[in-house]
Amino acid sequence: MKSFERLVLTHLKDITGPLLDPLQFAYRANRSVDDAVNTGLHYILQHLDSPGTYARILFVDFSSVFNTIIPEILCSKLTQLNVPAPTCQWITDFLTDRRQQVRLGNITSSIRTISTGAPQGCVLSPLLFSLYTNDCTSGDPSVKLLKFADDTTVIGLIRDGDESAYRQEVEQLALWCGQNNLELNKLKTVEMTVDFRRSPPTLPPLTILNSTVTAVETFRFLGSTISQDLKWTSNIVTLIKKAQQRLYFLRQLRKFNLPQELLIQFYSAIIQSVLCTSICFGSATKQDR
């Protein structure tokens, strides 16, 4: 089945590739987490070069997104992306009437039929989710909506204290989620403000679905720790601490007299990969570098 899924995956990519949201960075060739982080920071820093500006960043968290896809809605979206009707029908059949059973120890549940969501671990599921959320975009140039799979970030580039566009786009996002059976996790959705003005005023809180969004000073954004001052210190400290913890295992392996080639492979895969994550450090101090 996975072999056939790969054929369908290639077919879908060829058709929908040029029509995908340019701010969706997941599951696409020549794009990565670093590209998403750098693009977001670029929008913010470029905006803050002008006087009287600040940015509000909403880090959106969804609840069980892959389990809530409605096949009929997905099929409608695929049709709008010029996917042929037979392919849409096959995908609908692939997602509906799936049989599922859970086993815990010696206890097995009864068989249930499921017709929502995309099976996790399937070849097609990541792309299908990207296509499902492809029309979730910002309609205002001062608000950027970045996506990496189910990680969604709304960046409001505020000028002269006018937050109307930002707040309207957040309301539209909540409305879109309701229309597409996606549930916003209001407890895990947080907001961070970046304001370099000398005497920034206290900003009114943001609300989503009658719930006040928690304000934070730092946030782990796609693996990178972002702080309100946009300095790289927090992220560098986090990466170094993580790498130092893994160095312990390298020292333990050396005690077993493993070949140097294997030790180098372990270092490259387990330690160097951590240090090279989000290696951009333009805002880092000389000491941190």
PDB file of N, CA and C in Angstrom, residues 64-137:
ATOM      1  N   SER A  64      -4.917  17.645  18.227  1.00  0.00           N
ATOM      2  CA  SER A  64      -5.085  16.424  17.411  1.00  0.00           C
ATOM      3  C   SER A  64      -5.480  16.740  15.976  1.00  0.00           C
ATOM      4  N   VAL A  65      -4.656  17.542  15.307  1.00  0.00           N
ATOM      5  CA  VAL A  65      -5.044  18.022  13.976  1.00  0.00           C
ATOM      6  C   VAL A  65      -5.186  16.901  12.954  1.00  0.00           C
ATOM      7  N   PHE A  66      -4.293  15.930  12.986  1.00  0.00           N
ATOM      8  CA  PHE A  66      -4.348  14.879  11.974  1.00  0.00           C
ATOM      9  C   PHE A  66      -5.583  13.992  12.136  1.00  0.00           C
ATOM     10  N   ASN A  67      -6.192  14.030  13.318  1.00  0.00           N
ATOM     11  CA  ASN A  67      -7.364  13.188  13.568  1.00  0.00           C
ATOM     12  C   ASN A  67      -8.681  13.878  13.237  1.00  0.00           C
ATOM     13  N   THR A  68      -8.624  15.127  12.807  1.00  0.00           N
ATOM     14  CA  THR A  68      -9.871  15.884  12.634  1.00  0.00           C
ATOM     15  C   THR A  68     -10.158  16.260  11.182  1.00  0.00           C
ATOM     16  N   ILE A  69      -9.340  15.803  10.254  1.00  0.00           N
ATOM     17  CA  ILE A  69      -9.566  16.122   8.842  1.00  0.00           C
ATOM     18  C   ILE A  69     -10.871  15.480   8.364  1.00  0.00           C
ATOM     19  N   ILE A  70     -11.713  16.277   7.720  1.00  0.00           N
ATOM     20  CA  ILE A  70     -12.962  15.784   7.148  1.00  0.00           C
ATOM     21  C   ILE A  70     -12.718  15.466   5.669  1.00  0.00           C
ATOM     22  N   PRO A  71     -12.826  14.210   5.247  1.00  0.00           N
ATOM     23  CA  PRO A  71     -12.524  13.846   3.854  1.00  0.00           C
ATOM     24  C   PRO A  71     -13.312  14.648   2.825  1.00  0.00           C
ATOM     25  N   GLU A  72     -14.583  14.932   3.098  1.00  0.00           N
ATOM     26  CA  GLU A  72     -15.392  15.679   2.132  1.00  0.00           C
ATOM     27  C   GLU A  72     -14.852  17.095   1.944  1.00  0.00           C
ATOM     28  N   ILE A  73     -14.445  17.729   3.053  1.00  0.00           N
ATOM     29  CA  ILE A  73     -13.869  19.076   2.955  1.00  0.00           C
ATOM     30  C   ILE A  73     -12.544  19.023   2.211  1.00  0.00           C
ATOM     31  N   LEU A  74     -11.730  18.018   2.516  1.00  0.00           N
ATOM     32  CA  LEU A  74     -10.447  17.860   1.824  1.00  0.00           C
ATOM     33  C   LEU A  74     -10.656  17.677   0.330  1.00  0.00           C
ATOM     34  N   CYS A  75     -11.632  16.867  -0.044  1.00  0.00           N
ATOM     35  CA  CYS A  75     -11.904  16.627  -1.462  1.00  0.00           C
ATOM     36  C   CYS A  75     -12.282  17.921  -2.176  1.00  0.00           C
ATOM     37  N   SER A  76     -13.073  18.754  -1.505  1.00  0.00           N
ATOM     38  CA  SER A  76     -13.453  20.045  -2.088  1.00  0.00           C
ATOM     39  C   SER A  76     -12.232  20.934  -2.294  1.00  0.00           C
ATOM     40  N   LYS A  77     -11.324  20.932  -1.327  1.00  0.00           N
ATOM     41  CA  LYS A  77     -10.108  21.738  -1.449  1.00  0.00           C
ATOM     42  C   LYS A  77      -9.211  21.207  -2.565  1.00  0.00           C
ATOM     43  N   LEU A  78      -9.119  19.882  -2.692  1.00  0.00           N
ATOM     44  CA  LEU A  78      -8.302  19.288  -3.751  1.00  0.00           C
ATOM     45  C   LEU A  78      -8.852  19.640  -5.127  1.00  0.00           C
ATOM     46  N   THR A  79     -10.167  19.665  -5.248  1.00  0.00           N
ATOM     47  CA  THR A  79     -10.787  20.041  -6.519  1.00  0.00           C
ATOM     48  C   THR A  79     -10.412  21.468  -6.898  1.00  0.00           C
ATOM     49  N   GLN A  80     -10.386  22.366  -5.915  1.00  0.00           N
ATOM     50  CA  GLN A  80      -9.999  23.754  -6.170  1.00  0.00           C
ATOM     51  C   GLN A  80      -8.531  23.871  -6.565  1.00  0.00           C
ATOM     52  N   LEU A  81      -7.728  22.861  -6.193  1.00  0.00           N
ATOM     53  CA  LEU A  81      -6.308  22.844  -6.554  1.00  0.00           C
ATOM     54  C   LEU A  81      -6.061  22.064  -7.843  1.00  0.00           C
ATOM     55  N   ASN A  82      -7.133  21.810  -8.597  1.00  0.00           N
ATOM     56  CA  ASN A  82      -7.052  21.156  -9.912  1.00  0.00           C
ATOM     57  C   ASN A  82      -6.651  19.685  -9.844  1.00  0.00           C
ATOM     58  N   VAL A  83      -6.902  19.047  -8.720  1.00  0.00           N
ATOM     59  CA  VAL A  83      -6.656  17.607  -8.622  1.00  0.00           C
ATOM     60  C   VAL A  83      -7.797  16.889  -9.339  1.00  0.00           C
ATOM     61  N   PRO A  84      -7.492  15.942 -10.239  1.00  0.00           N
ATOM     62  CA  PRO A  84      -8.541  15.251 -10.996  1.00  0.00           C
ATOM     63  C   PRO A  84      -9.548  14.541 -10.092  1.00  0.00           C
ATOM     64  N   ALA A  85     -10.777  14.456 -10.555  1.00  0.00           N
ATOM     65  CA  ALA A  85     -11.853  13.842  -9.773  1.00  0.00           C
ATOM     66  C   ALA A  85     -11.556  12.394  -9.376  1.00  0.00           C
ATOM     67  N   PRO A  86     -11.011  11.550 -10.269  1.00  0.00           N
ATOM     68  CA  PRO A  86     -10.706  10.170  -9.848  1.00  0.00           C
ATOM     69  C   PRO A  86      -9.706  10.107  -8.693  1.00  0.00           C
ATOM     70  N   THR A  87      -8.719  11.007  -8.705  1.00  0.00           N
ATOM     71  CA  THR A  87      -7.743  11.042  -7.607  1.00  0.00           C
ATOM     72  C   THR A  87      -8.411  11.481  -6.312  1.00  0.00           C
ATOM     73  N   CYS A  88      -9.278  12.484  -6.399  1.00  0.00           N
ATOM     74  CA  CYS A  88     -10.015  12.940  -5.205  1.00  0.00           C
ATOM     75  C   CYS A  88     -10.866  11.812  -4.636  1.00  0.00           C
ATOM     76  N   GLN A  89     -11.514  11.060  -5.529  1.00  0.00           N
ATOM     77  CA  GLN A  89     -12.368   9.963  -5.073  1.00  0.00           C
ATOM     78  C   GLN A  89     -11.546   8.872  -4.402  1.00  0.00           C
ATOM     79  N   TRP A  90     -10.364   8.585  -4.960  1.00  0.00           N
ATOM     80  CA  TRP A  90      -9.504   7.563  -4.352  1.00  0.00           C
ATOM     81  C   TRP A  90      -9.068   7.996  -2.959  1.00  0.00           C
ATOM     82  N   ILE A  91      -8.694   9.273  -2.808  1.00  0.00           N
ATOM     83  CA  ILE A  91      -8.260   9.779  -1.504  1.00  0.00           C
ATOM     84  C   ILE A  91      -9.412   9.728  -0.502  1.00  0.00           C
ATOM     85  N   THR A  92     -10.612  10.077  -0.952  1.00  0.00           N
ATOM     86  CA  THR A  92     -11.777   9.999  -0.063  1.00  0.00           C
ATOM     87  C   THR A  92     -12.011   8.565   0.400  1.00  0.00           C
ATOM     88  N   ASP A  93     -11.915   7.621  -0.528  1.00  0.00           N
ATOM     89  CA  ASP A  93     -12.080   6.209  -0.161  1.00  0.00           C
ATOM     90  C   ASP A  93     -10.965   5.749   0.777  1.00  0.00           C
ATOM     91  N   PHE A  94      -9.772   6.284   0.566  1.00  0.00           N
ATOM     92  CA  PHE A  94      -8.616   5.919   1.392  1.00  0.00           C
ATOM     93  C   PHE A  94      -8.809   6.366   2.846  1.00  0.00           C
ATOM     94  N   LEU A  95      -9.484   7.502   3.029  1.00  0.00           N
ATOM     95  CA  LEU A  95      -9.630   8.075   4.373  1.00  0.00           C
ATOM     96  C   LEU A  95     -10.903   7.636   5.093  1.00  0.00           C
ATOM     97  N   THR A  96     -11.874   7.127   4.377  1.00  0.00           N
ATOM     98  CA  THR A  96     -13.156   6.787   5.006  1.00  0.00           C
ATOM     99  C   THR A  96     -13.281   5.281   5.264  1.00  0.00           C
ATOM    100  N   ASP A  97     -14.115   4.976   6.246  1.00  0.00           N
ATOM    101  CA  ASP A  97     -14.419   3.579   6.606  1.00  0.00           C
ATOM    102  C   ASP A  97     -13.166   2.773   6.936  1.00  0.00           C
ATOM    103  N   ARG A  98     -12.235   3.418   7.657  1.00  0.00           N
ATOM    104  CA  ARG A  98     -11.040   2.695   8.110  1.00  0.00           C
ATOM    105  C   ARG A  98     -11.381   1.945   9.397  1.00  0.00           C
ATOM    106  N   ARG A  99     -10.899   0.742   9.525  1.00  0.00           N
ATOM    107  CA  ARG A  99     -11.176  -0.079  10.708  1.00  0.00           C
ATOM    108  C   ARG A  99      -9.999   0.021  11.669  1.00  0.00           C
ATOM    109  N   GLN A 100     -10.318   0.221  12.929  1.00  0.00           N
ATOM    110  CA  GLN A 100      -9.276   0.427  13.939  1.00  0.00           C
ATOM    111  C   GLN A 100      -9.592  -0.378  15.191  1.00  0.00           C
ATOM    112  N   GLN A 101      -8.532  -0.922  15.784  1.00  0.00           N
ATOM    113  CA  GLN A 101      -8.661  -1.708  17.001  1.00  0.00           C
ATOM    114  C   GLN A 101      -7.475  -1.404  17.904  1.00  0.00           C
ATOM    115  N   VAL A 102      -7.712  -1.315  19.203  1.00  0.00           N
ATOM    116  CA  VAL A 102      -6.663  -0.972  20.163  1.00  0.00           C
ATOM    117  C   VAL A 102      -6.412  -2.165  21.080  1.00  0.00           C
ATOM    118  N   ARG A 103      -5.130  -2.422  21.317  1.00  0.00           N
ATOM    119  CA  ARG A 103      -4.768  -3.516  22.227  1.00  0.00           C
ATOM    120  C   ARG A 103      -3.880  -2.980  23.338  1.00  0.00           C
ATOM    121  N   LEU A 104      -4.226  -3.294  24.567  1.00  0.00           N
ATOM    122  CA  LEU A 104      -3.444  -2.911  25.740  1.00  0.00           C
ATOM    123  C   LEU A 104      -3.213  -4.160  26.579  1.00  0.00           C
ATOM    124  N   GLY A 105      -1.973  -4.644  26.553  1.00  0.00           N
ATOM    125  CA  GLY A 105      -1.682  -5.886  27.252  1.00  0.00           C
ATOM    126  C   GLY A 105      -2.431  -7.034  26.608  1.00  0.00           C
ATOM    127  N   ASN A 106      -3.240  -7.715  27.378  1.00  0.00           N
ATOM    128  CA  ASN A 106      -4.031  -8.834  26.858  1.00  0.00           C
ATOM    129  C   ASN A 106      -5.464  -8.442  26.525  1.00  0.00           C
ATOM    130  N   ILE A 107      -5.746  -7.150  26.644  1.00  0.00           N
ATOM    131  CA  ILE A 107      -7.110  -6.671  26.401  1.00  0.00           C
ATOM    132  C   ILE A 107      -7.180  -6.021  25.022  1.00  0.00           C
ATOM    133  N   THR A 108      -8.153  -6.417  24.231  1.00  0.00           N
ATOM    134  CA  THR A 108      -8.336  -5.882  22.885  1.00  0.00           C
ATOM    135  C   THR A 108      -9.717  -5.250  22.779  1.00  0.00           C
ATOM    136  N   SER A 109      -9.753  -4.048  22.236  1.00  0.00           N
ATOM    137  CA  SER A 109     -11.031  -3.351  22.092  1.00  0.00           C
ATOM    138  C   SER A 109     -11.813  -3.924  20.918  1.00  0.00           C
ATOM    139  N   SER A 110     -13.053  -3.522  20.833  1.00  0.00           N
ATOM    140  CA  SER A 110     -13.862  -3.899  19.673  1.00  0.00           C
ATOM    141  C   SER A 110     -13.414  -3.086  18.461  1.00  0.00           C
ATOM    142  N   ILE A 111     -13.720  -3.574  17.288  1.00  0.00           N
ATOM    143  CA  ILE A 111     -13.324  -2.891  16.053  1.00  0.00           C
ATOM    144  C   ILE A 111     -14.260  -1.711  15.808  1.00  0.00           C
ATOM    145  N   ARG A 112     -13.666  -0.555  15.543  1.00  0.00           N
ATOM    146  CA  ARG A 112     -14.439   0.652  15.241  1.00  0.00           C
ATOM    147  C   ARG A 112     -14.130   1.117  13.817  1.00  0.00           C
ATOM    148  N   THR A 113     -15.113   1.695  13.188  1.00  0.00           N
ATOM    149  CA  THR A 113     -14.932   2.262  11.851  1.00  0.00           C
ATOM    150  C   THR A 113     -14.750   3.769  11.965  1.00  0.00           C
ATOM    151  N   ILE A 114     -13.709   4.290  11.318  1.00  0.00           N
ATOM    152  CA  ILE A 114     -13.368   5.710  11.410  1.00  0.00           C
ATOM    153  C   ILE A 114     -13.409   6.329  10.016  1.00  0.00           C
ATOM    154  N   SER A 115     -13.996   7.506   9.926  1.00  0.00           N
ATOM    155  CA  SER A 115     -14.091   8.197   8.637  1.00  0.00           C
ATOM    156  C   SER A 115     -13.612   9.635   8.722  1.00  0.00           C
ATOM    157  N   THR A 116     -12.847   9.961   9.737  1.00  0.00           N
ATOM    158  CA  THR A 116     -12.242  11.292   9.848  1.00  0.00           C
ATOM    159  C   THR A 116     -10.752  11.135  10.102  1.00  0.00           C
ATOM    160  N   GLY A 117     -10.021  12.204   9.809  1.00  0.00           N
ATOM    161  CA  GLY A 117      -8.595  12.198  10.082  1.00  0.00           C
ATOM    162  C   GLY A 117      -7.787  11.520   8.992  1.00  0.00           C
ATOM    163  N   ALA A 118      -6.464  11.681   9.103  1.00  0.00           N
ATOM    164  CA  ALA A 118      -5.519  11.031   8.200  1.00  0.00           C
ATOM    165  C   ALA A 118      -4.643  10.104   9.031  1.00  0.00           C
ATOM    166  N   PRO A 119      -4.477   8.856   8.615  1.00  0.00           N
ATOM    167  CA  PRO A 119      -3.707   7.896   9.417  1.00  0.00           C
ATOM    168  C   PRO A 119      -2.275   8.370   9.641  1.00  0.00           C
ATOM    169  N   GLN A 120      -1.853   8.439  10.889  1.00  0.00           N
ATOM    170  CA  GLN A 120      -0.484   8.833  11.188  1.00  0.00           C
ATOM    171  C   GLN A 120       0.464   7.703  10.804  1.00  0.00           C
ATOM    172  N   GLY A 121       1.586   8.077  10.203  1.00  0.00           N
ATOM    173  CA  GLY A 121       2.544   7.086   9.739  1.00  0.00           C
ATOM    174  C   GLY A 121       2.384   6.749   8.273  1.00  0.00           C
ATOM    175  N   CYS A 122       1.296   7.210   7.651  1.00  0.00           N
ATOM    176  CA  CYS A 122       1.096   6.966   6.228  1.00  0.00           C
ATOM    177  C   CYS A 122       1.912   7.958   5.401  1.00  0.00           C
ATOM    178  N   VAL A 123       2.274   7.543   4.213  1.00  0.00           N
ATOM    179  CA  VAL A 123       3.087   8.382   3.336  1.00  0.00           C
ATOM    180  C   VAL A 123       2.338   9.646   2.934  1.00  0.00           C
ATOM    181  N   LEU A 124       1.051   9.530   2.702  1.00  0.00           N
ATOM    182  CA  LEU A 124       0.265  10.649   2.176  1.00  0.00           C
ATOM    183  C   LEU A 124      -0.166  11.662   3.228  1.00  0.00           C
ATOM    184  N   SER A 125      -0.262  11.247   4.474  1.00  0.00           N
ATOM    185  CA  SER A 125      -0.883  12.084   5.507  1.00  0.00           C
ATOM    186  C   SER A 125      -0.282  13.484   5.635  1.00  0.00           C
ATOM    187  N   PRO A 126       1.060  13.639   5.694  1.00  0.00           N
ATOM    188  CA  PRO A 126       1.607  14.995   5.842  1.00  0.00           C
ATOM    189  C   PRO A 126       1.200  15.940   4.719  1.00  0.00           C
ATOM    190  N   LEU A 127       1.283  15.469   3.467  1.00  0.00           N
ATOM    191  CA  LEU A 127       0.909  16.336   2.351  1.00  0.00           C
ATOM    192  C   LEU A 127      -0.587  16.626   2.367  1.00  0.00           C
ATOM    193  N   LEU A 128      -1.395  15.639   2.695  1.00  0.00           N
ATOM    194  CA  LEU A 128      -2.842  15.865   2.741  1.00  0.00           C
ATOM    195  C   LEU A 128      -3.198  16.932   3.762  1.00  0.00           C
ATOM    196  N   PHE A 129      -2.494  16.939   4.898  1.00  0.00           N
ATOM    197  CA  PHE A 129      -2.773  17.976   5.895  1.00  0.00           C
ATOM    198  C   PHE A 129      -2.351  19.349   5.372  1.00  0.00           C
ATOM    199  N   SER A 130      -1.209  19.419   4.680  1.00  0.00           N
ATOM    200  CA  SER A 130      -0.768  20.695   4.107  1.00  0.00           C
ATOM    201  C   SER A 130      -1.788  21.212   3.101  1.00  0.00           C
ATOM    202  N   LEU A 131      -2.340  20.321   2.293  1.00  0.00           N
ATOM    203  CA  LEU A 131      -3.348  20.725   1.320  1.00  0.00           C
ATOM    204  C   LEU A 131      -4.649  21.123   2.011  1.00  0.00           C
ATOM    205  N   TYR A 132      -4.955  20.463   3.114  1.00  0.00           N
ATOM    206  CA  TYR A 132      -6.168  20.767   3.879  1.00  0.00           C
ATOM    207  C   TYR A 132      -6.108  22.177   4.456  1.00  0.00           C
ATOM    208  N   THR A 133      -4.920  22.618   4.851  1.00  0.00           N
ATOM    209  CA  THR A 133      -4.757  23.945   5.465  1.00  0.00           C
ATOM    210  C   THR A 133      -4.200  24.970   4.486  1.00  0.00           C
ATOM    211  N   ASN A 134      -4.149  24.621   3.204  1.00  0.00           N
ATOM    212  CA  ASN A 134      -3.519  25.508   2.230  1.00  0.00           C
ATOM    213  C   ASN A 134      -4.236  26.846   2.103  1.00  0.00           C
ATOM    214  N   ASP A 135      -5.555  26.846   2.291  1.00  0.00           N
ATOM    215  CA  ASP A 135      -6.318  28.087   2.162  1.00  0.00           C
ATOM    216  C   ASP A 135      -6.373  28.882   3.461  1.00  0.00           C
ATOM    217  N   CYS A 136      -5.661  28.424   4.477  1.00  0.00           N
ATOM    218  CA  CYS A 136      -5.575  29.183   5.734  1.00  0.00           C
ATOM    219  C   CYS A 136      -4.432  30.182   5.598  1.00  0.00           C
ATOM    220  N   THR A 137      -4.742  31.364   5.104  1.00  0.00           N
ATOM    221  CA  THR A 137      -3.734  32.384   4.835  1.00  0.00           C
ATOM    222  C   THR A 137      -4.212  33.733   5.359  1.00  0.00           C
TER     223      THR A 137
END
